[in-house]
PDB file of C-alpha atoms and ligand atoms in Angstrom:
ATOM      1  CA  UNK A   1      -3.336 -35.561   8.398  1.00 84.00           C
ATOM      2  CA  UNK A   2      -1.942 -32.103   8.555  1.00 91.00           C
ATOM      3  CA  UNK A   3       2.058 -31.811  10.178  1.00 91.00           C
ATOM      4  CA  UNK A   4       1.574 -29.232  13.081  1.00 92.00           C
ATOM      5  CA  UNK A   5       2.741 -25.771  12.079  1.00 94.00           C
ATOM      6  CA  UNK A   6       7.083 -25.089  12.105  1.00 92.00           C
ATOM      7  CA  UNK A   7       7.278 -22.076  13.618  1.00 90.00           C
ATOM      8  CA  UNK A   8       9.696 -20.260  10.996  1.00 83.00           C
ATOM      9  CA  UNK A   9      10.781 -16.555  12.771  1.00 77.00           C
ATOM     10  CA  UNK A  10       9.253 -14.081  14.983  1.00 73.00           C
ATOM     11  CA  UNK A  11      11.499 -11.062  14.160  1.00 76.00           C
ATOM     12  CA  UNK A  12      10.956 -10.949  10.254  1.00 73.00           C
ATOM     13  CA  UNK A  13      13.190 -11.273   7.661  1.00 73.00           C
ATOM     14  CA  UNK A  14      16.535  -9.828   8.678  1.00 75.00           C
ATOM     15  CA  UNK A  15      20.025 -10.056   7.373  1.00 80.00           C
ATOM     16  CA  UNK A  16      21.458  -8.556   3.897  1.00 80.00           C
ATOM     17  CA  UNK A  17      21.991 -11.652   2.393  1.00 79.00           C
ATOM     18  CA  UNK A  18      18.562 -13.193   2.935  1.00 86.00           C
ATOM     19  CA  UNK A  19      17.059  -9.701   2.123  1.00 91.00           C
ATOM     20  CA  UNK A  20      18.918  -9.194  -1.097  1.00 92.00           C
ATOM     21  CA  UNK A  21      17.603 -13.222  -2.368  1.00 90.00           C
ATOM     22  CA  UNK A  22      14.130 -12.482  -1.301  1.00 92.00           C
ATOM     23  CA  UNK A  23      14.304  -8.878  -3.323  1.00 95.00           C
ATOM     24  CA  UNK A  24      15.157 -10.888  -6.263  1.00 93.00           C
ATOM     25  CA  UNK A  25      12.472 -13.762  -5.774  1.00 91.00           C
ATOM     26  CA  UNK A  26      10.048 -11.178  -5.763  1.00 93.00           C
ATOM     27  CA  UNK A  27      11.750  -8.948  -8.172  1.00 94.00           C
ATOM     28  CA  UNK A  28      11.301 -12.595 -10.585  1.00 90.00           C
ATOM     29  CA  UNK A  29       7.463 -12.903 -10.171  1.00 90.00           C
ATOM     30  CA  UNK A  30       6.636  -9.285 -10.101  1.00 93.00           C
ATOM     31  CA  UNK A  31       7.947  -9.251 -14.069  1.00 93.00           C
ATOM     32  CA  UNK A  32       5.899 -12.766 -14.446  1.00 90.00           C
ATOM     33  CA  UNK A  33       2.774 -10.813 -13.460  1.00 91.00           C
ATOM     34  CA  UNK A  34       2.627 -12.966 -10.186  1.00 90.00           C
ATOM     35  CA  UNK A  35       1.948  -9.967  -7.773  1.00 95.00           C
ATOM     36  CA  UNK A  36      -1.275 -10.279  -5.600  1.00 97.00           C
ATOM     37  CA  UNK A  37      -2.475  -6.121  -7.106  1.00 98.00           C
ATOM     38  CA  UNK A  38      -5.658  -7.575  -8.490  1.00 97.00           C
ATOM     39  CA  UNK A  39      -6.772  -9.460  -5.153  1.00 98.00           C
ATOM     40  CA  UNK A  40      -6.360  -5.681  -3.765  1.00 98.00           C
ATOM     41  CA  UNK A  41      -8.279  -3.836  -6.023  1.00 98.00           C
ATOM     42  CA  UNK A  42     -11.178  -6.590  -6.462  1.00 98.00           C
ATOM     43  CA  UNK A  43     -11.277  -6.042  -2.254  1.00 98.00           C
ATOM     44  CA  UNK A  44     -12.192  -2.522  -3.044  1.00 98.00           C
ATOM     45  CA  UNK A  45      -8.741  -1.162  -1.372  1.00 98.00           C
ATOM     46  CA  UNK A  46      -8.544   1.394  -4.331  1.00 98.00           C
ATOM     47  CA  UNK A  47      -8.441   5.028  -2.811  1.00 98.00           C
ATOM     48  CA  UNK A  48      -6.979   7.290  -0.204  1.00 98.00           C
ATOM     49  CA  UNK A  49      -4.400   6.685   2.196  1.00 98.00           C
ATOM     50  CA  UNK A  50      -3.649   3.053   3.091  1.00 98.00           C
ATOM     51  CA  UNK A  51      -1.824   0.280   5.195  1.00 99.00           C
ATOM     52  CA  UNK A  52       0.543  -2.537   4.041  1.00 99.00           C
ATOM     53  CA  UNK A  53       1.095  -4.892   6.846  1.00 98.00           C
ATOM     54  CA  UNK A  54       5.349  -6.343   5.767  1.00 98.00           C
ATOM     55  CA  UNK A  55       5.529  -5.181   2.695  1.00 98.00           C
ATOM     56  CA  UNK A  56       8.972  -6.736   2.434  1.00 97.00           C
ATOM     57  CA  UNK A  57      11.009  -5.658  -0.925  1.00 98.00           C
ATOM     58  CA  UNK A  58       7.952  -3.482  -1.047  1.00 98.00           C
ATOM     59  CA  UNK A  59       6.300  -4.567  -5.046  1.00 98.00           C
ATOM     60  CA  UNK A  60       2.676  -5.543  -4.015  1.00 98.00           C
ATOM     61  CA  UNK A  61       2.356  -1.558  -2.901  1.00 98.00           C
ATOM     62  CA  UNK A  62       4.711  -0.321  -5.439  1.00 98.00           C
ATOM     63  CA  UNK A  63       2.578  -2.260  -7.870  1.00 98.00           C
ATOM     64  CA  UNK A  64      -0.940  -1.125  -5.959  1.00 98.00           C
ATOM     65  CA  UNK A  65       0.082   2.520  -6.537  1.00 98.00           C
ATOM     66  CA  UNK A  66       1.006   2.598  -9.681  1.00 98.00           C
ATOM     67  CA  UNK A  67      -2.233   1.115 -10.531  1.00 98.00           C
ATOM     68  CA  UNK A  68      -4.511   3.627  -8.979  1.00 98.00           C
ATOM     69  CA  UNK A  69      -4.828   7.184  -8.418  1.00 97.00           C
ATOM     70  CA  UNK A  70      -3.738   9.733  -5.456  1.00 97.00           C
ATOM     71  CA  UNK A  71      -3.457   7.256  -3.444  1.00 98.00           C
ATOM     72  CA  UNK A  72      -1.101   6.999  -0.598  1.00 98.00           C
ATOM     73  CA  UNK A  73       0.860   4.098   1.200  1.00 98.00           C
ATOM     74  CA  UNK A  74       2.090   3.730   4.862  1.00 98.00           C
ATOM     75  CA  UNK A  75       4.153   0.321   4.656  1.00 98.00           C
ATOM     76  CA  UNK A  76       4.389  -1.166   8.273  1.00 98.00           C
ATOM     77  CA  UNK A  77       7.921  -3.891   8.356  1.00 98.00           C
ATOM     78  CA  UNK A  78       9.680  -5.223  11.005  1.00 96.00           C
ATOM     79  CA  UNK A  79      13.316  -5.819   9.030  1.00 95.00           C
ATOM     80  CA  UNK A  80      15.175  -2.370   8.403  1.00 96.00           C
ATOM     81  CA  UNK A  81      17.620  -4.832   5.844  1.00 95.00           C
ATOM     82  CA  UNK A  82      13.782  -4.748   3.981  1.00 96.00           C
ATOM     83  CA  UNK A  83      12.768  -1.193   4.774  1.00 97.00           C
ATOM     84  CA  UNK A  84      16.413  -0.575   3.101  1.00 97.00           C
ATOM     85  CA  UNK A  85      15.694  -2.403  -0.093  1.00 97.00           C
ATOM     86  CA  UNK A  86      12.044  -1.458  -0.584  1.00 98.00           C
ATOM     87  CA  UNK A  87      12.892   1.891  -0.240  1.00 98.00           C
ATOM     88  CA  UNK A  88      15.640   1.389  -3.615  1.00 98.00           C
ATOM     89  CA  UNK A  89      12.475   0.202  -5.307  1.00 98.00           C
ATOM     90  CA  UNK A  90      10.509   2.624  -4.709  1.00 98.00           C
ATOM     91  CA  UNK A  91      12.970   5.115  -5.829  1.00 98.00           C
ATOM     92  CA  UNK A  92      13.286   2.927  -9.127  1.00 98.00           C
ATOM     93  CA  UNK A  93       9.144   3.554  -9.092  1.00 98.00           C
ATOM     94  CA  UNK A  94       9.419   7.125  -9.089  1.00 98.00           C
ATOM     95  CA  UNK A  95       7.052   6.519  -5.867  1.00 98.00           C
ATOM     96  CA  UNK A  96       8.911   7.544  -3.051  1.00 98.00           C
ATOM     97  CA  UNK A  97       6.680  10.709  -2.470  1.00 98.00           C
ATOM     98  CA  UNK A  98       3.232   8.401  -1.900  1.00 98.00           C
ATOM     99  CA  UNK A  99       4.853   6.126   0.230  1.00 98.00           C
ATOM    100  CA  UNK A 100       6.342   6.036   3.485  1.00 98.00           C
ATOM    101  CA  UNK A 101       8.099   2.580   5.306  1.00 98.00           C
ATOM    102  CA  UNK A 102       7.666   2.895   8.277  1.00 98.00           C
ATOM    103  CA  UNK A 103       9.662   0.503  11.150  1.00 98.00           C
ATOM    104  CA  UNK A 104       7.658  -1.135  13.630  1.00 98.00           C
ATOM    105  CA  UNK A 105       5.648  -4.776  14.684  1.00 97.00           C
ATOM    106  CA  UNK A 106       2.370  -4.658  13.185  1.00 98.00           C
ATOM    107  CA  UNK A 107       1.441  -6.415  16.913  1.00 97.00           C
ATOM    108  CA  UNK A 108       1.868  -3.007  17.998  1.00 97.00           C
ATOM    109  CA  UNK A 109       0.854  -0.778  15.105  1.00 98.00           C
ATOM    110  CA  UNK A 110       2.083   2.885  15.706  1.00 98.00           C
ATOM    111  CA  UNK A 111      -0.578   4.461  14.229  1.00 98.00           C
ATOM    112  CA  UNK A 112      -4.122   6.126  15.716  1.00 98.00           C
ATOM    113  CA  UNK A 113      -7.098   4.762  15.623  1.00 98.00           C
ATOM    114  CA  UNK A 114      -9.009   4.972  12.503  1.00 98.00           C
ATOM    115  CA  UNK A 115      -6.128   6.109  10.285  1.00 98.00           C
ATOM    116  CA  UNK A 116      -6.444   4.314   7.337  1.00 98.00           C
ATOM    117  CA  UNK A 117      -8.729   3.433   4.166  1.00 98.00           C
ATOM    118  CA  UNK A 118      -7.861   0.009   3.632  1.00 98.00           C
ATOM    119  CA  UNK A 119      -4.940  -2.015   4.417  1.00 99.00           C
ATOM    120  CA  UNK A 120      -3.858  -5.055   2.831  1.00 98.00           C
ATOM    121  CA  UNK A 121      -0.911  -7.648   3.274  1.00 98.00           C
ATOM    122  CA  UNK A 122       0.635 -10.824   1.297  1.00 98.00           C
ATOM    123  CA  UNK A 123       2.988 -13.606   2.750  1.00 97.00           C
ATOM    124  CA  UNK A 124       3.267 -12.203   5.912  1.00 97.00           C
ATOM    125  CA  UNK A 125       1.048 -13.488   8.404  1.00 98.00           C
ATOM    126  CA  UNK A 126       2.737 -16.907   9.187  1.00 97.00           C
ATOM    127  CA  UNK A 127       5.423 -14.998  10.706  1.00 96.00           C
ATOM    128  CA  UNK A 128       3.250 -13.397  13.065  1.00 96.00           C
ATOM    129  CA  UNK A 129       3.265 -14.773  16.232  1.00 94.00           C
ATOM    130  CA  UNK A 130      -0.094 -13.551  17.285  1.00 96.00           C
ATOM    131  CA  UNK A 131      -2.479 -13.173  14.610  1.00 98.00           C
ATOM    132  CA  UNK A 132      -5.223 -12.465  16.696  1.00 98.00           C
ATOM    133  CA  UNK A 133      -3.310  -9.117  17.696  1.00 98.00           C
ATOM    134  CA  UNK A 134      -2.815  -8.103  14.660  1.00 98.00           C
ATOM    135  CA  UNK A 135      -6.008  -8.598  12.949  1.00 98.00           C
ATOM    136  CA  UNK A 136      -7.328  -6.501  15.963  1.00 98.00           C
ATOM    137  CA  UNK A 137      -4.675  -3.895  15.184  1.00 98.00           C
ATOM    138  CA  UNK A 138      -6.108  -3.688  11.679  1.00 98.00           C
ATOM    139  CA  UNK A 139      -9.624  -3.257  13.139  1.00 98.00           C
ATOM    140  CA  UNK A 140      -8.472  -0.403  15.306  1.00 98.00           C
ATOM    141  CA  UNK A 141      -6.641   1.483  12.409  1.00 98.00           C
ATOM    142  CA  UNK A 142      -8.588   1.263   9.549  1.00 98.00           C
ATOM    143  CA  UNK A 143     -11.633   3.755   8.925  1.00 98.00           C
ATOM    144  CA  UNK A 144     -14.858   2.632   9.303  1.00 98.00           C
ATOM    145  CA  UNK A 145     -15.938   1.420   6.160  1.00 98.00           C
ATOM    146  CA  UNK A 146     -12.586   0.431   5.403  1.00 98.00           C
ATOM    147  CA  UNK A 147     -11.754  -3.026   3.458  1.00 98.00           C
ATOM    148  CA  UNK A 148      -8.824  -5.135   4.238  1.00 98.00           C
ATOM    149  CA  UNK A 149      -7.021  -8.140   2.374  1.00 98.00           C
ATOM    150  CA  UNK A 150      -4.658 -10.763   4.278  1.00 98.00           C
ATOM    151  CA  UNK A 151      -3.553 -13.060   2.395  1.00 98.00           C
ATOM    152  CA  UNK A 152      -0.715 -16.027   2.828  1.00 98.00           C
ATOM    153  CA  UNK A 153       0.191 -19.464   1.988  1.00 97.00           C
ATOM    154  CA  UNK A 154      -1.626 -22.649   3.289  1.00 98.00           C
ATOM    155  CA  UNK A 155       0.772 -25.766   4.640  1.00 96.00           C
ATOM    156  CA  UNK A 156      -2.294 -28.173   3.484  1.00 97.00           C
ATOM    157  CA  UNK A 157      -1.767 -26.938  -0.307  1.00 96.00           C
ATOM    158  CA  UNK A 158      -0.948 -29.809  -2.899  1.00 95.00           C
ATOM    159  CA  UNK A 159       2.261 -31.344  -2.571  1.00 93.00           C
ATOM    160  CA  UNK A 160       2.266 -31.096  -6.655  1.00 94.00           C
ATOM    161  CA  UNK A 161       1.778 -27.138  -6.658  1.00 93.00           C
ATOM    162  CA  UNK A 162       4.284 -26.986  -3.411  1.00 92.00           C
ATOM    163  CA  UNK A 163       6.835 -28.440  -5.585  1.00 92.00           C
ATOM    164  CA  UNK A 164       6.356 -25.810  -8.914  1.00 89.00           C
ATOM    165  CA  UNK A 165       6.549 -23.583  -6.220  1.00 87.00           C
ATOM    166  CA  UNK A 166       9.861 -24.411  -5.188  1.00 88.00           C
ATOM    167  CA  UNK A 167      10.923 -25.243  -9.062  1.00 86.00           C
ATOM    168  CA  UNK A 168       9.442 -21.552  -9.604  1.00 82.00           C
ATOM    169  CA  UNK A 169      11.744 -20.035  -6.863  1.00 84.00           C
ATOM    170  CA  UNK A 170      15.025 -18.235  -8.018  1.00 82.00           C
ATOM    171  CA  UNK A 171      17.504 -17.441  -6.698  1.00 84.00           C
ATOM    172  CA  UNK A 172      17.821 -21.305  -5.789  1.00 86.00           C
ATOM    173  CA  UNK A 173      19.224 -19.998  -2.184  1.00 86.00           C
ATOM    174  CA  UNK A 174      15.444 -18.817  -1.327  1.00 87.00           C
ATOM    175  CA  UNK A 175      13.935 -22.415  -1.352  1.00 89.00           C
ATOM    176  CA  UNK A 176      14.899 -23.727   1.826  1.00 89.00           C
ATOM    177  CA  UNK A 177      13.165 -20.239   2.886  1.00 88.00           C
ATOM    178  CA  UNK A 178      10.466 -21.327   0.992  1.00 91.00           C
ATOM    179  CA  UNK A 179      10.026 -24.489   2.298  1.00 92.00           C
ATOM    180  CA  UNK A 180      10.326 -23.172   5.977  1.00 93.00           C
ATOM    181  CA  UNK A 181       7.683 -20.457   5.499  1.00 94.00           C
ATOM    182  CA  UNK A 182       4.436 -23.135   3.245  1.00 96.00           C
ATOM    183  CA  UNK A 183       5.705 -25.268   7.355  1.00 95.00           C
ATOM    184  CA  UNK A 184       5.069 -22.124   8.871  1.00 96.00           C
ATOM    185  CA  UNK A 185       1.711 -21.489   7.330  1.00 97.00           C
ATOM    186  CA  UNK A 186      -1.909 -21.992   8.482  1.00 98.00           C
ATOM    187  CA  UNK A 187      -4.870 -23.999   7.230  1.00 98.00           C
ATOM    188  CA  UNK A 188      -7.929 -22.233   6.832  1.00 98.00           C
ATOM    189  CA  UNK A 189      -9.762 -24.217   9.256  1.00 98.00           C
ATOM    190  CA  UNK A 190      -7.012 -23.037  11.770  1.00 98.00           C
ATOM    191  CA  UNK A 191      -7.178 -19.285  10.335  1.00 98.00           C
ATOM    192  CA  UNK A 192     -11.067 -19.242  10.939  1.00 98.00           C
ATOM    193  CA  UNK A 193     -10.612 -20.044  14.326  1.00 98.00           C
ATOM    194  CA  UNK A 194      -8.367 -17.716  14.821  1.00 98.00           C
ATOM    195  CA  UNK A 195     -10.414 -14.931  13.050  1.00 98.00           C
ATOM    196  CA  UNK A 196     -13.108 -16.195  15.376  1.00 98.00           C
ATOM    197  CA  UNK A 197     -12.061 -14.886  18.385  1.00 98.00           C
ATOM    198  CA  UNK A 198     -11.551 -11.217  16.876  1.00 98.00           C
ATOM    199  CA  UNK A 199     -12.928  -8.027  15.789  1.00 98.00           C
ATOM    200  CA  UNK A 200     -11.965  -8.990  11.977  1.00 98.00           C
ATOM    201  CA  UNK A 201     -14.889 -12.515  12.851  1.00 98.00           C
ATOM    202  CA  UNK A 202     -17.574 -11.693   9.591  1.00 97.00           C
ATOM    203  CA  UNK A 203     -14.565 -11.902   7.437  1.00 98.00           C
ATOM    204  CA  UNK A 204     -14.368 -14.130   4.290  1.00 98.00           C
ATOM    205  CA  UNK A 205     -11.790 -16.160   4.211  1.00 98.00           C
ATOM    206  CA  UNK A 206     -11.460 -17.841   0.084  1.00 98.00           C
ATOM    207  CA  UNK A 207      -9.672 -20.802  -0.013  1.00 98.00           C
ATOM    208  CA  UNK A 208      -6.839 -20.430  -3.099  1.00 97.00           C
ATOM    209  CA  UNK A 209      -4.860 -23.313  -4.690  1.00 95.00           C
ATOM    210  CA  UNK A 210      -1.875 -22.714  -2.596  1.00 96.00           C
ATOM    211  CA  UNK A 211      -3.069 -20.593   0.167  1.00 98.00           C
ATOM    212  CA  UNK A 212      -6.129 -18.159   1.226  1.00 98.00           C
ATOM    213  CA  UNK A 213      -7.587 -14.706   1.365  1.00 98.00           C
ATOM    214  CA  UNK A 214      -9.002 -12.877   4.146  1.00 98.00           C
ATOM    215  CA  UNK A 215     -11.168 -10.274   3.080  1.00 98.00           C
ATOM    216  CA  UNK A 216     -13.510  -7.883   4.755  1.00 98.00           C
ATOM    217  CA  UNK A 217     -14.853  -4.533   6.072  1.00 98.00           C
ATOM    218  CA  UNK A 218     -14.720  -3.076   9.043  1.00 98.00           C
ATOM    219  CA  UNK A 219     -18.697  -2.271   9.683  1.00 96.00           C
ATOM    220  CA  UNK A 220     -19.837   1.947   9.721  1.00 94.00           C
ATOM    221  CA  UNK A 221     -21.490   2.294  13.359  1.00 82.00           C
ATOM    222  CA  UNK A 222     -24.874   3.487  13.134  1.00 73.00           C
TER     223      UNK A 222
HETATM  224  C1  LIG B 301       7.676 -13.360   3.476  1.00 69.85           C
HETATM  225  S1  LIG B 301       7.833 -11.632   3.545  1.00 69.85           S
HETATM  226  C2  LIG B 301       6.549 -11.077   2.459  1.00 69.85           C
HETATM  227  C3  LIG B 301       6.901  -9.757   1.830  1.00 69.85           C
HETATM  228  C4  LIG B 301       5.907  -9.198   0.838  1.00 69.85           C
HETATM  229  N1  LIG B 301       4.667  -8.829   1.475  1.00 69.85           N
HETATM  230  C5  LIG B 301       5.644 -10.161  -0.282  1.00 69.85           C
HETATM  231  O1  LIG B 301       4.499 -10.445  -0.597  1.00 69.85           O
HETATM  232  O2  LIG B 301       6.630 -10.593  -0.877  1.00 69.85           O
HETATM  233  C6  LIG B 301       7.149 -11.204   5.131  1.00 69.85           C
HETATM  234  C7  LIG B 301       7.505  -9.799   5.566  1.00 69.85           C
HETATM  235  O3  LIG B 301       6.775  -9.477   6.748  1.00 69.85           O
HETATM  236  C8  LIG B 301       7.663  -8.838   7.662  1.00 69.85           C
HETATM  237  N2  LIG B 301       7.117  -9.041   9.029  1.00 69.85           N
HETATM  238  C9  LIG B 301       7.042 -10.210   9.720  1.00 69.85           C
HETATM  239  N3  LIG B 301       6.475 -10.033  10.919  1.00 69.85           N
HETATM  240  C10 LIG B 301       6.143  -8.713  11.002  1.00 69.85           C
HETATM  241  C11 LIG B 301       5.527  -7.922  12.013  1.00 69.85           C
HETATM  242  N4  LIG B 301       5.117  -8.450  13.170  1.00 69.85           N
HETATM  243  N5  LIG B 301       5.343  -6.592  11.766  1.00 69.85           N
HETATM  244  C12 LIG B 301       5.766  -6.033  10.583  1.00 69.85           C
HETATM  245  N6  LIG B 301       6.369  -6.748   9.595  1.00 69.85           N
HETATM  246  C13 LIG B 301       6.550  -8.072   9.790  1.00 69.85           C
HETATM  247  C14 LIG B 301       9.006  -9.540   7.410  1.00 69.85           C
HETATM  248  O4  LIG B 301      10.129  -8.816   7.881  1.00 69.85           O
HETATM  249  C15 LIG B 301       8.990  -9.661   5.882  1.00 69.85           C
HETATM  250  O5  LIG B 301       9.512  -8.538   5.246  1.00 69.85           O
END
């Protein structure tokens, strides 16, 4: 029996100190190789302009960029303590010019309709509190033709992996975070039913040893 979902925050990540122990959690597994890039680029979100959903310290684009060419990033985050940080990094990337952060609730997405190639987003979506909204959000802003990637953490992982997890996490400060955000997570069962109910229902959703992605593309009309 799964433990009901803990909700963990509805306002993002916010506050320096959290910030600045996430940026170096992240800052750990990006130089371990543990950044989601290839999930992105298998998707076939590999050219022109596109969306990341709470980028956070900002490596999964950083890292997207880097690996393809004249591309472009609009980075959607709800923290301006992460918008801060993740714009340091790019700087660091030399990437500042093909990316913008942009402040806002992906609920709400400030951006017109069919705007973007492909969008993609890791970790974030168990602090949304309504999926549903922004998985239609994506719909409306992404091209037709356009692929997306969601993917996240599942609360119904292994209780072996969701301990390396937490062994894996440094700075020690982040793993109470951690812990908080695998509570806040969704099963896939729960995901799909979500999914269901919006414009983003044909999409794939791959069950992962400690969470899931959501894949898809947004149909051309004919
Ligand atoms: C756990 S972090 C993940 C960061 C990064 N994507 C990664 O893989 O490390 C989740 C991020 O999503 C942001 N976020 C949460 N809800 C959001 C929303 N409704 N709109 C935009 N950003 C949001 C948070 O502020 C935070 O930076």
């Amino acid at each position: 029996m799964v433990k009901p979902r803990v909700i963990e925050t509805n306002e993002g990540i916010q506050g320096e100190f959290t910030v600045e122990a996430y940026d170096k959690m992240m800052r750990h597994l990006r130089d371990k190789g543990w950044i989601e890039t290839q999930i992105v680029l298998k998707t076939g979100i590999n050219h022109g302009l596109c969306l990341e959903i709470g980028p956070g310290p900002g490596y999964l684009g950083l890292d997207w960029l880097s690996k393809t060419d004249r591309t472009t990033l609009k980075a959607l985050e709800i923290s301006p303590d992460m918008i801060k940080i993740a714009e340091k990094n790019a700087a660091q990337y030399g990437l500042l010019e093909r990316v913008k952060y942009v402040k806002g609730d992906a609920q709400k997405m400030p951006f017109d309709n069919e705007t973007f190639d492909g969008s993609f987003t890791n970790g974030s979506l168990h602090e949304w509190s309504q999926p549903a909204k922004i998985f239609d959000e994506i719909y409306r802003c992404l091209k037709q033709g356009g692929r997306y990637m969601i993917s996240d953490m599942r609360r119904d992982m292994n209780p072996l992996f969701k301990w390396f997890l937490k062994l894996m996490s440094k700075p020690k400060e982040i793993r109470a975070g951690l812990v908080s955000s695998i509570n806040a997570s969704y099963t896939v069962q729960e995901i799909e039913s979500i999914l269901s109910k919006t414009n983003l229902k044909e999409a794939t959703v791959k069950k992962t040893r400690m969470g899931f992605e959501i894949t898809g593309r947004k149909p051309e009309k004919v």
